[in-house]
Amino acid sequence: LTQVVALYQDKGKIRKADLQAHFEQKKEADIFRLLNAIRDGKKPEAFREYSLLKKSGEHPIKIMISLAKMLSSMVGYSYYAAEGYSAKDIAQELKRSPYAVESGLVFVRKFGRTKLINIIDQIVEIDYKMKTGDLDESLYAELALMRIFDIIEN
């Protein structure tokens, strides 16, 4: 809250929308740290980032769905890039952060579109198993992270 007060003290009044926007941006930054750890092949760091997200109150399902959404966006960026769009053009066209697009394109170049799609498929499969009772909720994200690393390492 200290950060929020410092950011909005000039406004005189902090609105609920200000708080929601601040915490949404923080969550997205935390998810980016998790993605970067995955991209860099740093398993312990990825599990630590996941643990920090969970301790901050994020539900494992929301974490994995956020990861799947970001990976899906990256796959989309790759189609634009294949058509000759620059990262800046893609960001403008899709109204996304240039950092998110560039980071996503680095991810795609490193692993390829097929691996990203396989990762998304694994997250969806594990999500289905958890929601149908075939998988305990507490194991959900940990299993997904292990499968993600299996895919990128092979």
mmCIF file of C-alpha atoms in Angstrom:
data_model
loop_
_atom_site.group_PDB
_atom_site.id
_atom_site.type_symbol
_atom_site.label_atom_id
_atom_site.label_comp_id
_atom_site.label_asym_id
_atom_site.label_seq_id
_atom_site.Cartn_x
_atom_site.Cartn_y
_atom_site.Cartn_z
ATOM 1 C CA LEU A 1 0.000 0.000 0.000
ATOM 2 C CA THR A 2 2.921 2.334 0.638
ATOM 3 C CA GLN A 3 3.807 2.130 -3.058
ATOM 4 C CA VAL A 4 0.257 2.915 -4.083
ATOM 5 C CA VAL A 5 0.073 5.915 -1.747
ATOM 6 C CA ALA A 6 3.367 7.219 -3.112
ATOM 7 C CA LEU A 7 2.206 6.764 -6.703
ATOM 8 C CA TYR A 8 -1.140 8.484 -6.232
ATOM 9 C CA GLN A 9 -0.482 11.042 -3.474
ATOM 10 C CA ASP A 10 -0.684 13.936 -5.941
ATOM 11 C CA LYS A 11 -4.229 12.917 -6.886
ATOM 12 C CA GLY A 12 -5.411 13.527 -3.342
ATOM 13 C CA LYS A 13 -7.763 10.579 -3.494
ATOM 14 C CA ILE A 14 -7.030 6.957 -4.343
ATOM 15 C CA ARG A 15 -9.870 5.290 -6.179
ATOM 16 C CA LYS A 16 -10.699 1.599 -6.201
ATOM 17 C CA ALA A 17 -9.853 1.534 -9.928
ATOM 18 C CA ASP A 18 -6.353 2.888 -9.104
ATOM 19 C CA LEU A 19 -5.779 0.037 -6.658
ATOM 20 C CA GLN A 20 -7.056 -2.577 -9.092
ATOM 21 C CA ALA A 21 -4.850 -1.237 -11.888
ATOM 22 C CA HIS A 22 -1.779 -1.168 -9.645
ATOM 23 C CA PHE A 23 -2.207 -4.728 -8.396
ATOM 24 C CA GLU A 24 -3.063 -6.025 -11.885
ATOM 25 C CA GLN A 25 0.172 -4.506 -13.247
ATOM 26 C CA LYS A 26 2.153 -6.024 -10.359
ATOM 27 C CA LYS A 27 0.662 -9.472 -11.003
ATOM 28 C CA GLU A 28 1.509 -9.207 -14.699
ATOM 29 C CA ALA A 29 5.105 -8.256 -13.837
ATOM 30 C CA ASP A 30 5.319 -11.265 -11.508
ATOM 31 C CA ILE A 31 4.011 -13.565 -14.267
ATOM 32 C CA PHE A 32 6.659 -12.094 -16.607
ATOM 33 C CA ARG A 33 9.352 -13.015 -14.068
ATOM 34 C CA LEU A 34 7.995 -16.575 -14.030
ATOM 35 C CA LEU A 35 7.988 -16.661 -17.840
ATOM 36 C CA ASN A 36 11.521 -15.296 -18.005
ATOM 37 C CA ALA A 37 12.728 -17.998 -15.608
ATOM 38 C CA ILE A 38 11.075 -20.621 -17.838
ATOM 39 C CA ARG A 39 12.591 -19.041 -20.970
ATOM 40 C CA ASP A 40 16.042 -19.088 -19.360
ATOM 41 C CA GLY A 41 15.669 -22.718 -18.242
ATOM 42 C CA LYS A 42 15.961 -21.811 -14.556
ATOM 43 C CA LYS A 43 13.769 -24.385 -12.845
ATOM 44 C CA PRO A 44 14.472 -23.378 -9.227
ATOM 45 C CA GLU A 45 13.805 -19.729 -10.047
ATOM 46 C CA ALA A 46 10.582 -20.600 -11.880
ATOM 47 C CA PHE A 47 9.314 -22.622 -8.933
ATOM 48 C CA ARG A 48 10.329 -19.817 -6.562
ATOM 49 C CA GLU A 49 8.448 -17.236 -8.664
ATOM 50 C CA TYR A 50 5.424 -19.537 -8.735
ATOM 51 C CA SER A 51 5.643 -19.933 -4.958
ATOM 52 C CA LEU A 52 5.836 -16.155 -4.479
ATOM 53 C CA LEU A 53 2.787 -15.670 -6.688
ATOM 54 C CA LYS A 54 0.904 -18.288 -4.691
ATOM 55 C CA LYS A 55 1.961 -16.717 -1.356
ATOM 56 C CA SER A 56 0.766 -13.325 -2.603
ATOM 57 C CA GLY A 57 -2.717 -14.799 -2.920
ATOM 58 C CA GLU A 58 -2.790 -15.838 -6.574
ATOM 59 C CA HIS A 59 -4.664 -19.070 -7.148
ATOM 60 C CA PRO A 60 -2.700 -21.774 -9.022
ATOM 61 C CA ILE A 61 -5.373 -21.934 -11.727
ATOM 62 C CA LYS A 62 -5.143 -18.193 -12.345
ATOM 63 C CA ILE A 63 -1.353 -18.380 -12.535
ATOM 64 C CA MET A 64 -1.424 -21.171 -15.110
ATOM 65 C CA ILE A 65 -4.221 -19.580 -17.120
ATOM 66 C CA SER A 66 -2.244 -16.307 -17.174
ATOM 67 C CA LEU A 67 0.781 -18.240 -18.428
ATOM 68 C CA ALA A 68 -1.301 -19.954 -21.107
ATOM 69 C CA LYS A 69 -2.769 -16.609 -22.233
ATOM 70 C CA MET A 70 0.673 -15.029 -22.496
ATOM 71 C CA LEU A 71 2.036 -18.020 -24.399
ATOM 72 C CA SER A 72 -0.969 -17.916 -26.707
ATOM 73 C CA SER A 73 -0.293 -14.232 -27.364
ATOM 74 C CA MET A 74 3.320 -15.112 -28.186
ATOM 75 C CA VAL A 75 2.152 -17.635 -30.757
ATOM 76 C CA GLY A 76 0.001 -14.890 -32.257
ATOM 77 C CA TYR A 77 2.954 -12.486 -32.377
ATOM 78 C CA SER A 78 4.934 -15.101 -34.273
ATOM 79 C CA TYR A 79 2.373 -15.120 -37.092
ATOM 80 C CA TYR A 80 2.638 -11.348 -37.435
ATOM 81 C CA ALA A 81 6.442 -11.544 -37.364
ATOM 82 C CA ALA A 82 6.360 -14.205 -40.093
ATOM 83 C CA GLU A 83 4.411 -11.701 -42.223
ATOM 84 C CA GLY A 84 7.217 -9.171 -41.801
ATOM 85 C CA TYR A 85 5.844 -7.076 -38.944
ATOM 86 C CA SER A 86 8.412 -5.651 -36.529
ATOM 87 C CA ALA A 87 7.900 -5.973 -32.771
ATOM 88 C CA LYS A 88 6.973 -2.281 -32.677
ATOM 89 C CA ASP A 89 4.394 -2.755 -35.460
ATOM 90 C CA ILE A 90 2.901 -5.792 -33.719
ATOM 91 C CA ALA A 91 2.647 -3.871 -30.433
ATOM 92 C CA GLN A 92 0.874 -0.990 -32.163
ATOM 93 C CA GLU A 93 -1.422 -3.259 -34.177
ATOM 94 C CA LEU A 94 -2.481 -5.339 -31.157
ATOM 95 C CA LYS A 95 -2.312 -2.472 -28.630
ATOM 96 C CA ARG A 96 0.184 -4.369 -26.489
ATOM 97 C CA SER A 97 3.242 -3.322 -24.572
ATOM 98 C CA PRO A 98 6.334 -3.267 -26.829
ATOM 99 C CA TYR A 99 8.234 -5.053 -24.021
ATOM 100 C CA ALA A 100 5.653 -7.863 -23.931
ATOM 101 C CA VAL A 101 5.789 -8.311 -27.695
ATOM 102 C CA GLU A 102 9.595 -8.270 -27.894
ATOM 103 C CA SER A 103 9.876 -10.636 -24.944
ATOM 104 C CA GLY A 104 7.304 -12.933 -26.569
ATOM 105 C CA LEU A 105 9.171 -12.960 -29.864
ATOM 106 C CA VAL A 106 12.401 -13.875 -28.053
ATOM 107 C CA PHE A 107 10.509 -16.758 -26.449
ATOM 108 C CA VAL A 108 9.201 -17.915 -29.842
ATOM 109 C CA ARG A 109 12.623 -17.665 -31.501
ATOM 110 C CA LYS A 110 14.182 -19.694 -28.699
ATOM 111 C CA PHE A 111 11.622 -22.523 -28.551
ATOM 112 C CA GLY A 112 9.567 -22.337 -31.716
ATOM 113 C CA ARG A 113 5.844 -22.085 -32.196
ATOM 114 C CA THR A 114 5.281 -25.848 -31.918
ATOM 115 C CA LYS A 115 6.779 -26.110 -28.421
ATOM 116 C CA LEU A 116 4.727 -23.156 -27.227
ATOM 117 C CA ILE A 117 1.565 -24.777 -28.549
ATOM 118 C CA ASN A 118 2.566 -28.046 -26.826
ATOM 119 C CA ILE A 119 3.034 -26.158 -23.552
ATOM 120 C CA ILE A 120 -0.399 -24.554 -23.890
ATOM 121 C CA ASP A 121 -1.887 -28.000 -24.620
ATOM 122 C CA GLN A 122 -0.276 -29.412 -21.465
ATOM 123 C CA ILE A 123 -1.644 -26.570 -19.325
ATOM 124 C CA VAL A 124 -5.129 -27.148 -20.779
ATOM 125 C CA GLU A 125 -4.888 -30.920 -20.237
ATOM 126 C CA ILE A 126 -3.756 -30.519 -16.629
ATOM 127 C CA ASP A 127 -6.453 -27.902 -16.049
ATOM 128 C CA TYR A 128 -9.080 -30.359 -17.315
ATOM 129 C CA LYS A 129 -7.762 -33.145 -15.066
ATOM 130 C CA MET A 130 -7.851 -30.876 -12.044
ATOM 131 C CA LYS A 131 -11.363 -29.627 -12.772
ATOM 132 C CA THR A 132 -12.698 -33.156 -13.308
ATOM 133 C CA GLY A 133 -11.169 -34.394 -10.064
ATOM 134 C CA ASP A 134 -8.450 -36.541 -11.636
ATOM 135 C CA LEU A 135 -5.733 -34.305 -10.180
ATOM 136 C CA ASP A 136 -5.424 -32.693 -6.774
ATOM 137 C CA GLU A 137 -5.544 -28.904 -6.948
ATOM 138 C CA SER A 138 -2.386 -28.528 -4.849
ATOM 139 C CA LEU A 139 -0.375 -30.431 -7.490
ATOM 140 C CA TYR A 140 -1.876 -28.591 -10.461
ATOM 141 C CA ALA A 141 0.669 -25.852 -11.135
ATOM 142 C CA GLU A 142 3.690 -27.815 -9.969
ATOM 143 C CA LEU A 143 2.877 -30.588 -12.447
ATOM 144 C CA ALA A 144 2.270 -28.019 -15.184
ATOM 145 C CA LEU A 145 5.656 -26.393 -14.513
ATOM 146 C CA MET A 146 7.412 -29.766 -14.590
ATOM 147 C CA ARG A 147 5.749 -30.603 -17.910
ATOM 148 C CA ILE A 148 6.694 -27.187 -19.311
ATOM 149 C CA PHE A 149 10.336 -27.845 -18.510
ATOM 150 C CA ASP A 150 10.089 -31.351 -20.011
ATOM 151 C CA ILE A 151 8.848 -29.831 -23.267
ATOM 152 C CA ILE A 152 11.455 -27.071 -23.518
ATOM 153 C CA GLU A 153 14.331 -29.367 -22.584
ATOM 154 C CA ASN A 154 13.496 -31.947 -25.268
#
